[in-house]
Short mmCIF file of N, CA and C in Angstrom, two decimals:
data_model
loop_
_atom_site.label_atom_id
_atom_site.label_comp_id
_atom_site.label_asym_id
_atom_site.label_seq_id
_atom_site.Cartn_x
_atom_site.Cartn_y
_atom_site.Cartn_z
N MET A 2 139.22 47.49 -119.82
CA MET A 2 139.19 47.52 -121.26
C MET A 2 138.39 48.73 -121.74
N THR A 3 138.94 49.45 -122.69
CA THR A 3 138.28 50.64 -123.24
C THR A 3 137.62 50.30 -124.57
N THR A 4 136.40 50.74 -124.72
CA THR A 4 135.66 50.57 -125.96
C THR A 4 135.49 51.93 -126.61
N GLN A 5 135.68 51.99 -127.93
CA GLN A 5 135.45 53.23 -128.67
C GLN A 5 134.30 53.02 -129.63
N LYS A 6 133.44 54.03 -129.72
CA LYS A 6 132.25 53.92 -130.55
C LYS A 6 131.94 55.27 -131.17
N THR A 7 131.49 55.25 -132.42
CA THR A 7 130.99 56.45 -133.07
C THR A 7 129.49 56.30 -133.24
N LEU A 8 128.76 57.27 -132.72
CA LEU A 8 127.31 57.25 -132.78
C LEU A 8 126.82 58.37 -133.69
N GLN A 9 125.75 58.11 -134.40
CA GLN A 9 125.11 59.13 -135.24
C GLN A 9 124.10 59.90 -134.40
N VAL A 10 124.21 61.23 -134.45
CA VAL A 10 123.27 62.10 -133.73
C VAL A 10 122.81 63.15 -134.74
N PRO A 11 121.83 62.80 -135.59
CA PRO A 11 121.47 63.64 -136.73
C PRO A 11 121.02 65.06 -136.41
N GLU A 12 120.53 65.29 -135.21
CA GLU A 12 120.01 66.61 -134.87
C GLU A 12 121.08 67.58 -134.38
N VAL A 13 122.33 67.15 -134.33
CA VAL A 13 123.42 68.04 -133.92
C VAL A 13 123.71 69.01 -135.07
N HIS A 14 123.65 70.31 -134.76
CA HIS A 14 123.86 71.28 -135.84
C HIS A 14 124.59 72.55 -135.42
N CYS A 15 125.01 72.65 -134.16
CA CYS A 15 125.65 73.90 -133.74
C CYS A 15 126.59 73.65 -132.54
N ASP A 16 127.31 74.70 -132.18
CA ASP A 16 128.24 74.59 -131.05
C ASP A 16 127.52 74.37 -129.73
N HIS A 17 126.30 74.88 -129.60
CA HIS A 17 125.55 74.64 -128.37
C HIS A 17 125.25 73.15 -128.21
N CYS A 18 124.89 72.51 -129.32
CA CYS A 18 124.65 71.05 -129.30
C CYS A 18 125.90 70.33 -128.84
N LYS A 19 127.03 70.73 -129.42
CA LYS A 19 128.32 70.12 -129.10
C LYS A 19 128.64 70.26 -127.62
N THR A 20 128.51 71.46 -127.10
CA THR A 20 128.82 71.73 -125.70
C THR A 20 127.89 70.95 -124.77
N SER A 21 126.61 70.93 -125.09
CA SER A 21 125.63 70.23 -124.27
C SER A 21 125.93 68.74 -124.19
N LEU A 22 126.16 68.13 -125.35
CA LEU A 22 126.40 66.69 -125.38
C LEU A 22 127.74 66.32 -124.76
N GLU A 23 128.79 67.07 -125.08
CA GLU A 23 130.10 66.75 -124.51
C GLU A 23 130.09 66.89 -122.99
N GLY A 24 129.37 67.88 -122.48
CA GLY A 24 129.28 68.06 -121.03
C GLY A 24 128.52 66.93 -120.36
N ALA A 25 127.39 66.55 -120.92
CA ALA A 25 126.55 65.52 -120.31
C ALA A 25 127.20 64.15 -120.37
N VAL A 26 127.68 63.77 -121.55
CA VAL A 26 128.29 62.45 -121.69
C VAL A 26 129.63 62.40 -120.96
N GLY A 27 130.38 63.48 -121.03
CA GLY A 27 131.68 63.54 -120.36
C GLY A 27 131.58 63.45 -118.85
N ALA A 28 130.42 63.80 -118.30
CA ALA A 28 130.23 63.74 -116.85
C ALA A 28 129.95 62.33 -116.35
N LEU A 29 129.68 61.41 -117.26
CA LEU A 29 129.43 60.02 -116.85
C LEU A 29 130.72 59.36 -116.39
N GLY A 30 130.66 58.68 -115.27
CA GLY A 30 131.81 57.91 -114.82
C GLY A 30 132.11 56.81 -115.82
N GLY A 31 133.37 56.63 -116.14
CA GLY A 31 133.77 55.60 -117.08
C GLY A 31 134.00 56.10 -118.49
N VAL A 32 133.55 57.31 -118.80
CA VAL A 32 133.76 57.90 -120.12
C VAL A 32 135.09 58.66 -120.10
N SER A 33 136.01 58.28 -120.98
CA SER A 33 137.31 58.93 -121.01
C SER A 33 137.46 59.93 -122.14
N ILE A 34 136.75 59.73 -123.23
CA ILE A 34 136.81 60.64 -124.37
C ILE A 34 135.41 60.83 -124.91
N VAL A 35 135.04 62.07 -125.18
CA VAL A 35 133.79 62.36 -125.88
C VAL A 35 134.05 63.57 -126.77
N GLU A 36 133.77 63.40 -128.05
CA GLU A 36 134.00 64.46 -129.01
C GLU A 36 132.87 64.48 -130.03
N VAL A 37 132.18 65.61 -130.10
CA VAL A 37 131.09 65.78 -131.06
C VAL A 37 131.64 66.42 -132.32
N ASP A 38 131.32 65.83 -133.46
CA ASP A 38 131.70 66.37 -134.77
C ASP A 38 130.42 66.94 -135.39
N VAL A 39 130.28 68.26 -135.32
CA VAL A 39 129.05 68.91 -135.77
C VAL A 39 128.81 68.70 -137.27
N PRO A 40 129.81 68.95 -138.14
CA PRO A 40 129.54 68.78 -139.58
C PRO A 40 129.08 67.37 -139.97
N ASN A 41 129.58 66.36 -139.29
CA ASN A 41 129.22 64.98 -139.60
C ASN A 41 128.09 64.44 -138.72
N ALA A 42 127.64 65.24 -137.75
CA ALA A 42 126.55 64.85 -136.83
C ALA A 42 126.85 63.51 -136.15
N THR A 43 128.08 63.41 -135.62
CA THR A 43 128.47 62.20 -134.91
C THR A 43 129.05 62.57 -133.55
N ILE A 44 129.09 61.56 -132.69
CA ILE A 44 129.75 61.71 -131.40
C ILE A 44 130.65 60.49 -131.21
N ASP A 45 131.93 60.75 -130.99
CA ASP A 45 132.90 59.69 -130.71
C ASP A 45 133.04 59.60 -129.20
N VAL A 46 132.97 58.39 -128.69
CA VAL A 46 133.06 58.20 -127.25
C VAL A 46 133.94 56.99 -126.95
N ALA A 47 134.77 57.14 -125.94
CA ALA A 47 135.58 56.03 -125.43
C ALA A 47 135.17 55.84 -123.97
N TYR A 48 134.92 54.58 -123.62
CA TYR A 48 134.41 54.30 -122.28
C TYR A 48 134.88 52.93 -121.81
N ASP A 49 134.88 52.76 -120.49
CA ASP A 49 135.28 51.46 -119.94
C ASP A 49 134.04 50.69 -119.50
N ASP A 50 134.26 49.54 -118.89
CA ASP A 50 133.14 48.67 -118.55
C ASP A 50 132.36 49.09 -117.30
N THR A 51 132.67 50.26 -116.74
CA THR A 51 131.89 50.76 -115.61
C THR A 51 130.66 51.53 -116.08
N VAL A 52 130.55 51.77 -117.38
CA VAL A 52 129.39 52.44 -117.95
C VAL A 52 128.98 51.68 -119.21
N SER A 53 127.68 51.60 -119.44
CA SER A 53 127.20 50.85 -120.60
C SER A 53 126.89 51.80 -121.77
N LEU A 54 126.90 51.23 -122.95
CA LEU A 54 126.52 52.00 -124.13
C LEU A 54 125.07 52.47 -124.00
N ASP A 55 124.22 51.67 -123.41
CA ASP A 55 122.82 52.07 -123.20
C ASP A 55 122.72 53.30 -122.31
N THR A 56 123.57 53.39 -121.30
CA THR A 56 123.57 54.57 -120.42
C THR A 56 124.03 55.80 -121.19
N ILE A 57 125.04 55.64 -122.02
CA ILE A 57 125.53 56.75 -122.84
C ILE A 57 124.43 57.22 -123.79
N LYS A 58 123.77 56.28 -124.46
CA LYS A 58 122.68 56.64 -125.37
C LYS A 58 121.53 57.31 -124.63
N ALA A 59 121.20 56.82 -123.46
CA ALA A 59 120.12 57.42 -122.67
C ALA A 59 120.48 58.86 -122.28
N THR A 60 121.74 59.10 -121.96
CA THR A 60 122.18 60.45 -121.61
C THR A 60 122.05 61.39 -122.80
N ILE A 61 122.39 60.91 -123.98
CA ILE A 61 122.24 61.71 -125.19
C ILE A 61 120.76 62.02 -125.42
N GLU A 62 119.92 61.02 -125.27
CA GLU A 62 118.48 61.21 -125.46
C GLU A 62 117.90 62.16 -124.42
N GLU A 63 118.42 62.13 -123.20
CA GLU A 63 117.96 63.04 -122.15
C GLU A 63 118.28 64.49 -122.50
N GLN A 64 119.28 64.71 -123.33
CA GLN A 64 119.63 66.05 -123.78
C GLN A 64 118.74 66.50 -124.94
N GLY A 65 117.88 65.60 -125.42
CA GLY A 65 116.93 65.96 -126.46
C GLY A 65 117.31 65.53 -127.86
N TYR A 66 118.24 64.60 -127.98
CA TYR A 66 118.72 64.18 -129.30
C TYR A 66 118.44 62.70 -129.54
N ALA A 67 118.08 62.37 -130.77
CA ALA A 67 117.99 60.98 -131.17
C ALA A 67 119.41 60.48 -131.40
N VAL A 68 119.65 59.20 -131.14
CA VAL A 68 120.99 58.64 -131.31
C VAL A 68 120.88 57.26 -131.97
N PHE A 69 121.80 57.01 -132.90
CA PHE A 69 121.82 55.74 -133.63
C PHE A 69 123.25 55.21 -133.66
N GLY A 70 123.37 53.90 -133.59
CA GLY A 70 124.69 53.31 -133.70
C GLY A 70 125.04 52.41 -132.56
#
């Protein structure tokens, strides 16, 4: 089963942020889609039950960003 979630990442403000987050989250096993929307400061992610939302959030935080949602 695939879950889709939109998370708020208020500190996202440039293409470097986008590239960093998409690379880190996209490298997680179980993540099938990750797309950062810089103007809206959000990250859309689709993932299966082999990875938890907590793991995804921790990965975002490890990149230096606060995450909500």
